[in-house]
Amino acid sequence: YLSIKDNEINSHKLLAEHFMLLADPEGNKSWTGVDKIAFSELNYHLSCAKMYQQLFDTLSDIKFIETKCKFGLTADLVNDLHRALQLTNWPQNFTSNLIVLQEFLNFITNNAPILAIRADLTIQQAANQPDNSAPALAANKLLMISNYYSWLQWINKPSEQDACRLLLGGQSDSMMACSFSPDGNRLVCASRDRTLRILDAHSGVEIATLHGHLDWVVSCCFSPDGSLIASASWDCTIRIWDAILGLCKFTLSGHSKKANCCTFSTNGKFLLSAAWDCSLKLWNVNSGEIIKTFSRQHTKPINSCAFSPNDELIASASWDSYIIIWQISDGKILHRLMGHSNSVRSVAFSPNGNQLVSTSVDCTIRIWDVKTGNVLNKFDAHWQPINACVFSHDGKQLVSASEDSTVKIWDALGGSELSILHNESHPDVWQLAVSFSNDNRRIICASSDCSVTIWDLLSNNIVLECAAHTRTITHCCFSNDGNLFATSSEDGSCRIWNTRNGREIANLINSNSSSVNYCHFSPNDKLIATVSDDFTCIIWTISNRSIKQILRGHNNPVRCCNFSNEKMNLLVTSSRDNTICIWSSTINNNNNNNNNNNNNSGNEFKLIHRLLGHKDWVERCIFSNDGSKIVSCSWDNTVKVWDSQNAKLLATLSGHEGSVTSCNFIDNNRVISSSFDCTIKIWNIGEERLITTLEGHTRRVNSTAVSKNGKLIVSVSDDSHIRSWDCEAGRELTKLQGHSDIVRSCSWSNSTKQIVTVSDDATIRVWDANASKSISAHSQAISSIVIANATNQIITSSRDKSVRFWSNPLTNSNRCLNQIEIHSQAVNCCSVSKISTQIASVADDCIVAKWDLYDESNYLENAIQTNFDANSIRWCDYAYNSDLLATANWTNSAFIINQNNYSKLELIHNDWTNCINFTIDDCQLATACHDYCIYVWDVSTTKKLFSLKTHQNWVLSCCYSPDCRLLASTSYDGTATITDIRTQSIVRQFTGHTKRVNGCAFTANGDSIVTISHDMTIRNWSIGQEINNEINTFFIRSAATAITTDTQNMIIVGDILGNLYHFKAN
């Protein structure tokens, strides 16, 4: 019956109608059904029955999504959306509907761990997506017609969807290891919960859970053909699993202590394991038998082991700080590598087997020569122990993972750090190159995450982002009409893309796979030039994607190329041979009839001049707009300007203290340059003098671009920031963040008013500059937040040593109004006087500093307090009705300072004090202490009135209710407590957080309290309710570290990454 197609479709339709009735018995999209199977099966049958409209309506129904998540079917929902988007027979008029479904898929995969455990937050999470996104529109429509929901509204939310597209969760304990399958379609993760999980690498959907180990699983890997998985556990065993069926094939018992590591040989026939018993064991994968044991050489547990690519050698790394390279054939030691000063945590061979990389608790990475055993390079890599390091497949880069929460990418040969990646939505990334569009409205940037991003500078927003290359992207540029942009990469290719939709137009591949370092469109956009490490410049015809001409004139890698305007008909190239070549286009006689325009497929270039003068690599060479001049920059720290016609040197500009990375013309009389010295300089050519220096980047500036009208400058840097500057005033205009790795290049489109950036994260991003994406307020953790009612400003302090001022309410652009930097160490707190215009801040430098609220630059020198004991000052609070200022110190003391005569009274504690607060009548003070107690003091006599021990660990914060009858406190024990001051008894204790609670604040009416935690949540609690007292919860991007509330039920929160959030409690 079902062999007839119509019968099959009709059967699916009947089943779909049946399950629809069970899931939505009232037929009004309220989804009140209680049959879990109905919710699980409905969308499958809708898709098979080709009921496309019903399928779309269901998958885009936010109430259906919430209900399905409540049934524990979040992963099933991801599958539904994937299956729907992969259907090939959608009606043509459903194109916009597919975009909607894609936005819902992005929302669910990005929030899956939250929705899986808190499906009741589905509406809130969707409503706090960007306003124009499909999930936000659906949720806000529902909220408008329903008063049922109590939710936290994110006021300054980003205007675009979060960059994270997949968030994997669901483990019951910490994940210890993970590995891709060889084809990249699956992941295997090992956990402390004694399981391994196989996941779909694209959707995050769990394929299988592998049970069997009796203790932590600490290592896992796929076999080279992807058919097997090996795992090592602290139950002293190694297991080999069938990766398809999820069944255990062998349990390898041979180690007498905890197994730490396992790895397959390159040919997949053998497995190597390492353990706490100081031995290595070689196993036969097909039989599970021990072939050989390597022991009695390490004196402490072995952390890591690795096969050489040819399977002839193995390496082991141990707690004893040694690395041993063994010969497999006879078990003899080839080398014992000594150099690390502490436990070696990982070891790996380079792809060619000539080098070995190791990481250690001594915070260094070392590269060793396998043949000689000598150290080739040492990287002082991280500030915390390094857990792992591996070579890239080509051996040119290293990736290291550390306990300092960062992942770093390194040049394996030079030892230079290439990127720092944080597991966050707005991580610190390196920005490497930038270029303007011809209309001055867009820039294209290349960043260290292998992505290209196009930005619109009017809104500071991303316009387009797409995956670009598999290796570092070296440059990007717009075509002259702005319809295309090109990217060059170390993967040996130059790719051309459609600016509007991000589709690849052409992939121009270098035949010898040498790194392509730069690319540039001809004036009429018919040709593109690329330069490479193979010493050549190639001219390509874009229309047929063919090579028109190969230019050979350099004897070292070529770094840059640039076409002049059509009138001059020139091309210039620069190289690491310290020279610049000027090429002139001539008419090919064989094609005269077909070529009437400059720079088309019939023109050929010939070398006419070689410019000598630089003493080191020439990094960039750029024509002026009229083509009469060339500016070049070099690793010899200089910028030179040349006459393009007679090849004469016009000016040498010296002043940078490091290698010059980029240069460009502002107009015929001015040039701009950027350098390793973290500065940008503007020069007068005729007078050979410096006009101004632009300072703001904290690491080397990789590239600059100038708008066509010469008014704006864009710069990108290793500090992860893209900054725009007013060329005339010499001030910074904006800073763009978004990539997760080094930004290599960027370009500004003249026609579509956007920016494109490319990065080492293998993506391209096109940005709309009319709206800011980043909410990052500080570069490090925000430590405190206060509101200055007199000026209606939000003031924040941070571990980045600064105090900053913001408009209230915050917007998604989060533009800083002003910034104070006087402290030499992390700023822990700031406070605003209630009776004057003063601001106070305290820091780890043991200083109390004060400013005038209406003139933040007016630093009150006589208010500085330097006679505290040499330890951190953690908190400060102004009294409500007097000139008193209280401070909490890590000296087992708190102080009350009289602002008139700067005398101080000391409050002695048993341990460090973390927080201090006045009551509104200034009669009492409360202090939170490391000894698990809260102390209440009489201000006039400094007498301790009583102490409260309401927590089982350090008390981190405290605050009074508006009527001063209640005292709230939070603790490292994960609880928040409300205490009645009169009876000294606990009124409520809130236990919903899973990690330490860092702060709290009462709402304006005192009916509820908001707490923040290291578990990345903000929770609003009802004080009046004894049970079910959690009003609402919001998951932010990282650990919450600071909080304040105002009289309008607004909640302002800062996190450990420096992000600032503004919420409204609805």
PDB file of N, CA, C and O in Angstrom, residues 115-174:
ATOM      1  N   LEU A 115      17.256  25.956  27.670  1.00  0.00           N
ATOM      2  CA  LEU A 115      15.889  25.497  27.413  1.00  0.00           C
ATOM      3  C   LEU A 115      15.681  24.071  27.896  1.00  0.00           C
ATOM      4  O   LEU A 115      14.567  23.701  28.282  1.00  0.00           O
ATOM      5  N   ALA A 116      16.734  23.274  27.873  1.00  0.00           N
ATOM      6  CA  ALA A 116      16.597  21.880  28.301  1.00  0.00           C
ATOM      7  C   ALA A 116      16.308  21.773  29.796  1.00  0.00           C
ATOM      8  O   ALA A 116      15.615  20.854  30.229  1.00  0.00           O
ATOM      9  N   ILE A 117      16.849  22.704  30.580  1.00  0.00           N
ATOM     10  CA  ILE A 117      16.649  22.628  32.033  1.00  0.00           C
ATOM     11  C   ILE A 117      15.653  23.659  32.548  1.00  0.00           C
ATOM     12  O   ILE A 117      15.092  23.500  33.621  1.00  0.00           O
ATOM     13  N   ARG A 118      15.435  24.727  31.764  1.00  0.00           N
ATOM     14  CA  ARG A 118      14.502  25.774  32.172  1.00  0.00           C
ATOM     15  C   ARG A 118      13.635  26.170  30.981  1.00  0.00           C
ATOM     16  O   ARG A 118      13.750  27.261  30.441  1.00  0.00           O
ATOM     17  N   ALA A 119      12.771  25.245  30.576  1.00  0.00           N
ATOM     18  CA  ALA A 119      11.900  25.522  29.433  1.00  0.00           C
ATOM     19  C   ALA A 119      10.971  26.698  29.712  1.00  0.00           C
ATOM     20  O   ALA A 119      10.506  27.363  28.769  1.00  0.00           O
ATOM     21  N   ASP A 120      10.717  26.984  30.987  1.00  0.00           N
ATOM     22  CA  ASP A 120       9.851  28.116  31.335  1.00  0.00           C
ATOM     23  C   ASP A 120      10.468  29.463  30.966  1.00  0.00           C
ATOM     24  O   ASP A 120       9.782  30.488  30.968  1.00  0.00           O
ATOM     25  N   LEU A 121      11.766  29.469  30.636  1.00  0.00           N
ATOM     26  CA  LEU A 121      12.432  30.705  30.242  1.00  0.00           C
ATOM     27  C   LEU A 121      12.431  30.902  28.723  1.00  0.00           C
ATOM     28  O   LEU A 121      13.031  31.861  28.226  1.00  0.00           O
ATOM     29  N   THR A 122      11.758  30.022  27.982  1.00  0.00           N
ATOM     30  CA  THR A 122      11.785  30.093  26.522  1.00  0.00           C
ATOM     31  C   THR A 122      11.297  31.447  26.017  1.00  0.00           C
ATOM     32  O   THR A 122      11.925  32.069  25.153  1.00  0.00           O
ATOM     33  N   ILE A 123      10.171  31.916  26.538  1.00  0.00           N
ATOM     34  CA  ILE A 123       9.592  33.185  26.081  1.00  0.00           C
ATOM     35  C   ILE A 123      10.548  34.329  26.395  1.00  0.00           C
ATOM     36  O   ILE A 123      10.801  35.200  25.558  1.00  0.00           O
ATOM     37  N   GLN A 124      11.102  34.338  27.606  1.00  0.00           N
ATOM     38  CA  GLN A 124      12.028  35.402  28.001  1.00  0.00           C
ATOM     39  C   GLN A 124      13.285  35.393  27.138  1.00  0.00           C
ATOM     40  O   GLN A 124      13.728  36.437  26.653  1.00  0.00           O
ATOM     41  N   GLN A 125      13.873  34.207  26.938  1.00  0.00           N
ATOM     42  CA  GLN A 125      15.090  34.119  26.132  1.00  0.00           C
ATOM     43  C   GLN A 125      14.826  34.570  24.696  1.00  0.00           C
ATOM     44  O   GLN A 125      15.663  35.243  24.080  1.00  0.00           O
ATOM     45  N   ALA A 126      13.671  34.211  24.155  1.00  0.00           N
ATOM     46  CA  ALA A 126      13.337  34.615  22.793  1.00  0.00           C
ATOM     47  C   ALA A 126      13.090  36.120  22.703  1.00  0.00           C
ATOM     48  O   ALA A 126      13.535  36.785  21.763  1.00  0.00           O
ATOM     49  N   ALA A 127      12.381  36.669  23.682  1.00  0.00           N
ATOM     50  CA  ALA A 127      12.092  38.105  23.671  1.00  0.00           C
ATOM     51  C   ALA A 127      13.352  38.937  23.777  1.00  0.00           C
ATOM     52  O   ALA A 127      13.391  40.088  23.321  1.00  0.00           O
ATOM     53  N   ASN A 128      14.392  38.382  24.355  1.00  0.00           N
ATOM     54  CA  ASN A 128      15.649  39.112  24.503  1.00  0.00           C
ATOM     55  C   ASN A 128      16.631  38.847  23.371  1.00  0.00           C
ATOM     56  O   ASN A 128      17.794  39.228  23.457  1.00  0.00           O
ATOM     57  N   GLN A 129      16.156  38.205  22.311  1.00  0.00           N
ATOM     58  CA  GLN A 129      16.920  38.143  21.075  1.00  0.00           C
ATOM     59  C   GLN A 129      16.823  39.515  20.385  1.00  0.00           C
ATOM     60  O   GLN A 129      16.007  40.357  20.763  1.00  0.00           O
ATOM     61  N   PRO A 130      17.653  39.776  19.376  1.00  0.00           N
ATOM     62  CA  PRO A 130      17.541  41.059  18.660  1.00  0.00           C
ATOM     63  C   PRO A 130      16.105  41.318  18.208  1.00  0.00           C
ATOM     64  O   PRO A 130      15.395  40.407  17.791  1.00  0.00           O
ATOM     65  N   ASP A 131      15.680  42.579  18.290  1.00  0.00           N
ATOM     66  CA  ASP A 131      14.277  42.940  18.074  1.00  0.00           C
ATOM     67  C   ASP A 131      13.736  42.487  16.727  1.00  0.00           C
ATOM     68  O   ASP A 131      12.565  42.147  16.607  1.00  0.00           O
ATOM     69  N   ASN A 132      14.570  42.499  15.694  1.00  0.00           N
ATOM     70  CA  ASN A 132      14.079  42.168  14.355  1.00  0.00           C
ATOM     71  C   ASN A 132      14.186  40.684  14.036  1.00  0.00           C
ATOM     72  O   ASN A 132      13.885  40.263  12.923  1.00  0.00           O
ATOM     73  N   SER A 133      14.596  39.884  14.999  1.00  0.00           N
ATOM     74  CA  SER A 133      14.716  38.444  14.752  1.00  0.00           C
ATOM     75  C   SER A 133      13.360  37.770  14.926  1.00  0.00           C
ATOM     76  O   SER A 133      12.491  38.249  15.668  1.00  0.00           O
ATOM     77  N   ALA A 134      13.189  36.658  14.250  1.00  0.00           N
ATOM     78  CA  ALA A 134      11.913  35.951  14.302  1.00  0.00           C
ATOM     79  C   ALA A 134      11.540  35.493  15.713  1.00  0.00           C
ATOM     80  O   ALA A 134      10.382  35.653  16.128  1.00  0.00           O
ATOM     81  N   PRO A 135      12.465  34.925  16.506  1.00  0.00           N
ATOM     82  CA  PRO A 135      12.095  34.526  17.870  1.00  0.00           C
ATOM     83  C   PRO A 135      11.628  35.700  18.724  1.00  0.00           C
ATOM     84  O   PRO A 135      10.664  35.570  19.484  1.00  0.00           O
ATOM     85  N   ALA A 136      12.292  36.859  18.602  1.00  0.00           N
ATOM     86  CA  ALA A 136      11.900  38.025  19.398  1.00  0.00           C
ATOM     87  C   ALA A 136      10.528  38.538  18.973  1.00  0.00           C
ATOM     88  O   ALA A 136       9.689  38.893  19.812  1.00  0.00           O
ATOM     89  N   LEU A 137      10.273  38.583  17.687  1.00  0.00           N
ATOM     90  CA  LEU A 137       8.976  39.049  17.209  1.00  0.00           C
ATOM     91  C   LEU A 137       7.853  38.144  17.704  1.00  0.00           C
ATOM     92  O   LEU A 137       6.793  38.621  18.131  1.00  0.00           O
ATOM     93  N   ALA A 138       8.092  36.838  17.661  1.00  0.00           N
ATOM     94  CA  ALA A 138       7.070  35.890  18.117  1.00  0.00           C
ATOM     95  C   ALA A 138       6.831  36.002  19.614  1.00  0.00           C
ATOM     96  O   ALA A 138       5.679  35.995  20.080  1.00  0.00           O
ATOM     97  N   ALA A 139       7.911  36.126  20.379  1.00  0.00           N
ATOM     98  CA  ALA A 139       7.775  36.199  21.837  1.00  0.00           C
ATOM     99  C   ALA A 139       7.117  37.508  22.265  1.00  0.00           C
ATOM    100  O   ALA A 139       6.241  37.518  23.144  1.00  0.00           O
ATOM    101  N   ASN A 140       7.520  38.606  21.666  1.00  0.00           N
ATOM    102  CA  ASN A 140       6.947  39.903  22.045  1.00  0.00           C
ATOM    103  C   ASN A 140       5.472  39.991  21.680  1.00  0.00           C
ATOM    104  O   ASN A 140       4.679  40.627  22.386  1.00  0.00           O
ATOM    105  N   LYS A 141       5.082  39.351  20.585  1.00  0.00           N
ATOM    106  CA  LYS A 141       3.659  39.310  20.222  1.00  0.00           C
ATOM    107  C   LYS A 141       2.863  38.582  21.289  1.00  0.00           C
ATOM    108  O   LYS A 141       1.757  39.006  21.665  1.00  0.00           O
ATOM    109  N   LEU A 142       3.437  37.489  21.797  1.00  0.00           N
ATOM    110  CA  LEU A 142       2.756  36.730  22.847  1.00  0.00           C
ATOM    111  C   LEU A 142       2.695  37.515  24.144  1.00  0.00           C
ATOM    112  O   LEU A 142       1.670  37.522  24.837  1.00  0.00           O
ATOM    113  N   LEU A 143       3.777  38.221  24.481  1.00  0.00           N
ATOM    114  CA  LEU A 143       3.817  38.988  25.727  1.00  0.00           C
ATOM    115  C   LEU A 143       2.834  40.156  25.713  1.00  0.00           C
ATOM    116  O   LEU A 143       2.319  40.568  26.755  1.00  0.00           O
ATOM    117  N   MET A 144       2.560  40.705  24.541  1.00  0.00           N
ATOM    118  CA  MET A 144       1.641  41.839  24.431  1.00  0.00           C
ATOM    119  C   MET A 144       0.202  41.452  24.754  1.00  0.00           C
ATOM    120  O   MET A 144      -0.585  42.276  25.234  1.00  0.00           O
ATOM    121  N   ILE A 145      -0.139  40.198  24.518  1.00  0.00           N
ATOM    122  CA  ILE A 145      -1.525  39.769  24.728  1.00  0.00           C
ATOM    123  C   ILE A 145      -1.677  38.937  25.992  1.00  0.00           C
ATOM    124  O   ILE A 145      -2.745  38.408  26.257  1.00  0.00           O
ATOM    125  N   SER A 146      -0.606  38.825  26.766  1.00  0.00           N
ATOM    126  CA  SER A 146      -0.669  37.997  27.973  1.00  0.00           C
ATOM    127  C   SER A 146       0.023  38.696  29.119  1.00  0.00           C
ATOM    128  O   SER A 146       1.119  39.227  28.970  1.00  0.00           O
ATOM    129  N   ASN A 147      -0.621  38.716  30.268  1.00  0.00           N
ATOM    130  CA  ASN A 147      -0.026  39.267  31.493  1.00  0.00           C
ATOM    131  C   ASN A 147       0.505  38.170  32.394  1.00  0.00           C
ATOM    132  O   ASN A 147       0.835  38.400  33.551  1.00  0.00           O
ATOM    133  N   TYR A 148       0.570  36.976  31.859  1.00  0.00           N
ATOM    134  CA  TYR A 148       0.942  35.813  32.667  1.00  0.00           C
ATOM    135  C   TYR A 148       2.422  35.795  32.987  1.00  0.00           C
ATOM    136  O   TYR A 148       2.824  35.378  34.072  1.00  0.00           O
ATOM    137  N   TYR A 149       3.228  36.269  32.071  1.00  0.00           N
ATOM    138  CA  TYR A 149       4.668  36.085  32.199  1.00  0.00           C
ATOM    139  C   TYR A 149       5.309  37.193  33.026  1.00  0.00           C
ATOM    140  O   TYR A 149       5.027  38.376  32.854  1.00  0.00           O
ATOM    141  N   SER A 150       6.173  36.795  33.923  1.00  0.00           N
ATOM    142  CA  SER A 150       7.065  37.722  34.625  1.00  0.00           C
ATOM    143  C   SER A 150       8.451  37.477  34.071  1.00  0.00           C
ATOM    144  O   SER A 150       8.961  36.359  34.106  1.00  0.00           O
ATOM    145  N   TRP A 151       9.074  38.532  33.539  1.00  0.00           N
ATOM    146  CA  TRP A 151      10.328  38.292  32.846  1.00  0.00           C
ATOM    147  C   TRP A 151      11.262  39.480  32.971  1.00  0.00           C
ATOM    148  O   TRP A 151      10.853  40.591  33.274  1.00  0.00           O
ATOM    149  N   LEU A 152      12.536  39.221  32.745  1.00  0.00           N
ATOM    150  CA  LEU A 152      13.559  40.260  32.748  1.00  0.00           C
ATOM    151  C   LEU A 152      13.814  40.696  31.316  1.00  0.00           C
ATOM    152  O   LEU A 152      14.178  39.881  30.467  1.00  0.00           O
ATOM    153  N   GLN A 153      13.612  41.977  31.068  1.00  0.00           N
ATOM    154  CA  GLN A 153      13.804  42.531  29.731  1.00  0.00           C
ATOM    155  C   GLN A 153      15.205  43.122  29.627  1.00  0.00           C
ATOM    156  O   GLN A 153      15.590  43.999  30.401  1.00  0.00           O
ATOM    157  N   TRP A 154      15.969  42.650  28.664  1.00  0.00           N
ATOM    158  CA  TRP A 154      17.343  43.114  28.444  1.00  0.00           C
ATOM    159  C   TRP A 154      17.273  44.400  27.628  1.00  0.00           C
ATOM    160  O   TRP A 154      17.038  44.384  26.421  1.00  0.00           O
ATOM    161  N   ILE A 155      17.519  45.529  28.301  1.00  0.00           N
ATOM    162  CA  ILE A 155      17.349  46.836  27.661  1.00  0.00           C
ATOM    163  C   ILE A 155      18.418  47.077  26.603  1.00  0.00           C
ATOM    164  O   ILE A 155      18.132  47.529  25.496  1.00  0.00           O
ATOM    165  N   ASN A 156      19.675  46.818  26.934  1.00  0.00           N
ATOM    166  CA  ASN A 156      20.784  47.130  26.012  1.00  0.00           C
ATOM    167  C   ASN A 156      21.284  45.892  25.271  1.00  0.00           C
ATOM    168  O   ASN A 156      22.465  45.740  24.997  1.00  0.00           O
ATOM    169  N   LYS A 157      20.346  45.018  24.913  1.00  0.00           N
ATOM    170  CA  LYS A 157      20.723  43.795  24.218  1.00  0.00           C
ATOM    171  C   LYS A 157      21.332  44.123  22.853  1.00  0.00           C
ATOM    172  O   LYS A 157      21.046  45.162  22.260  1.00  0.00           O
ATOM    173  N   PRO A 158      22.179  43.228  22.339  1.00  0.00           N
ATOM    174  CA  PRO A 158      22.778  43.464  21.014  1.00  0.00           C
ATOM    175  C   PRO A 158      21.703  43.526  19.938  1.00  0.00           C
ATOM    176  O   PRO A 158      20.628  42.934  20.076  1.00  0.00           O
ATOM    177  N   SER A 159      22.010  44.236  18.882  1.00  0.00           N
ATOM    178  CA  SER A 159      21.051  44.389  17.790  1.00  0.00           C
ATOM    179  C   SER A 159      21.111  43.237  16.806  1.00  0.00           C
ATOM    180  O   SER A 159      20.329  43.185  15.867  1.00  0.00           O
ATOM    181  N   GLU A 160      22.028  42.312  17.002  1.00  0.00           N
ATOM    182  CA  GLU A 160      22.125  41.144  16.135  1.00  0.00           C
ATOM    183  C   GLU A 160      22.202  39.878  16.974  1.00  0.00           C
ATOM    184  O   GLU A 160      22.531  39.922  18.164  1.00  0.00           O
ATOM    185  N   GLN A 161      21.903  38.757  16.339  1.00  0.00           N
ATOM    186  CA  GLN A 161      21.956  37.497  17.059  1.00  0.00           C
ATOM    187  C   GLN A 161      23.371  37.200  17.517  1.00  0.00           C
ATOM    188  O   GLN A 161      24.351  37.591  16.878  1.00  0.00           O
ATOM    189  N   ASP A 162      23.462  36.503  18.625  1.00  0.00           N
ATOM    190  CA  ASP A 162      24.752  36.154  19.188  1.00  0.00           C
ATOM    191  C   ASP A 162      25.578  35.371  18.183  1.00  0.00           C
ATOM    192  O   ASP A 162      25.058  34.593  17.389  1.00  0.00           O
ATOM    193  N   ALA A 163      26.899  35.614  18.234  1.00  0.00           N
ATOM    194  CA  ALA A 163      27.789  34.943  17.292  1.00  0.00           C
ATOM    195  C   ALA A 163      27.845  33.435  17.516  1.00  0.00           C
ATOM    196  O   ALA A 163      28.154  32.674  16.606  1.00  0.00           O
ATOM    197  N   CYS A 164      27.544  33.005  18.746  1.00  0.00           N
ATOM    198  CA  CYS A 164      27.577  31.577  19.041  1.00  0.00           C
ATOM    199  C   CYS A 164      26.407  30.886  18.357  1.00  0.00           C
ATOM    200  O   CYS A 164      25.262  31.273  18.545  1.00  0.00           O
ATOM    201  N   ARG A 165      26.702  29.876  17.575  1.00  0.00           N
ATOM    202  CA  ARG A 165      25.662  29.160  16.848  1.00  0.00           C
ATOM    203  C   ARG A 165      25.380  27.782  17.424  1.00  0.00           C
ATOM    204  O   ARG A 165      24.420  27.137  17.053  1.00  0.00           O
ATOM    205  N   LEU A 166      26.221  27.333  18.310  1.00  0.00           N
ATOM    206  CA  LEU A 166      26.017  26.007  18.880  1.00  0.00           C
ATOM    207  C   LEU A 166      26.589  25.981  20.278  1.00  0.00           C
ATOM    208  O   LEU A 166      27.755  26.304  20.482  1.00  0.00           O
ATOM    209  N   LEU A 167      25.761  25.646  21.232  1.00  0.00           N
ATOM    210  CA  LEU A 167      26.175  25.556  22.628  1.00  0.00           C
ATOM    211  C   LEU A 167      25.859  24.160  23.113  1.00  0.00           C
ATOM    212  O   LEU A 167      24.708  23.743  23.122  1.00  0.00           O
ATOM    213  N   LEU A 168      26.894  23.430  23.459  1.00  0.00           N
ATOM    214  CA  LEU A 168      26.717  22.032  23.854  1.00  0.00           C
ATOM    215  C   LEU A 168      26.693  21.919  25.368  1.00  0.00           C
ATOM    216  O   LEU A 168      27.580  22.412  26.044  1.00  0.00           O
ATOM    217  N   GLY A 169      25.685  21.260  25.889  1.00  0.00           N
ATOM    218  CA  GLY A 169      25.573  21.057  27.328  1.00  0.00           C
ATOM    219  C   GLY A 169      24.987  19.706  27.611  1.00  0.00           C
ATOM    220  O   GLY A 169      24.913  18.829  26.746  1.00  0.00           O
ATOM    221  N   GLY A 170      24.537  19.527  28.827  1.00  0.00           N
ATOM    222  CA  GLY A 170      23.855  18.286  29.160  1.00  0.00           C
ATOM    223  C   GLY A 170      24.662  17.318  29.978  1.00  0.00           C
ATOM    224  O   GLY A 170      24.140  16.344  30.486  1.00  0.00           O
ATOM    225  N   GLN A 171      25.978  17.563  30.110  1.00  0.00           N
ATOM    226  CA  GLN A 171      26.772  16.675  30.951  1.00  0.00           C
ATOM    227  C   GLN A 171      26.461  16.956  32.417  1.00  0.00           C
ATOM    228  O   GLN A 171      26.169  18.089  32.804  1.00  0.00           O
ATOM    229  N   SER A 172      26.517  15.942  33.218  1.00  0.00           N
ATOM    230  CA  SER A 172      26.230  16.107  34.639  1.00  0.00           C
ATOM    231  C   SER A 172      27.454  16.526  35.423  1.00  0.00           C
ATOM    232  O   SER A 172      27.365  16.784  36.619  1.00  0.00           O
ATOM    233  N   ASP A 173      28.609  16.595  34.772  1.00  0.00           N
ATOM    234  CA  ASP A 173      29.838  17.003  35.444  1.00  0.00           C
ATOM    235  C   ASP A 173      30.779  17.600  34.416  1.00  0.00           C
ATOM    236  O   ASP A 173      30.468  17.669  33.221  1.00  0.00           O
ATOM    237  N   SER A 174      31.944  18.013  34.882  1.00  0.00           N
ATOM    238  CA  SER A 174      32.897  18.685  33.998  1.00  0.00           C
ATOM    239  C   SER A 174      33.320  17.783  32.857  1.00  0.00           C
ATOM    240  O   SER A 174      33.503  16.583  33.025  1.00  0.00           O
TER     241      SER A 174
END
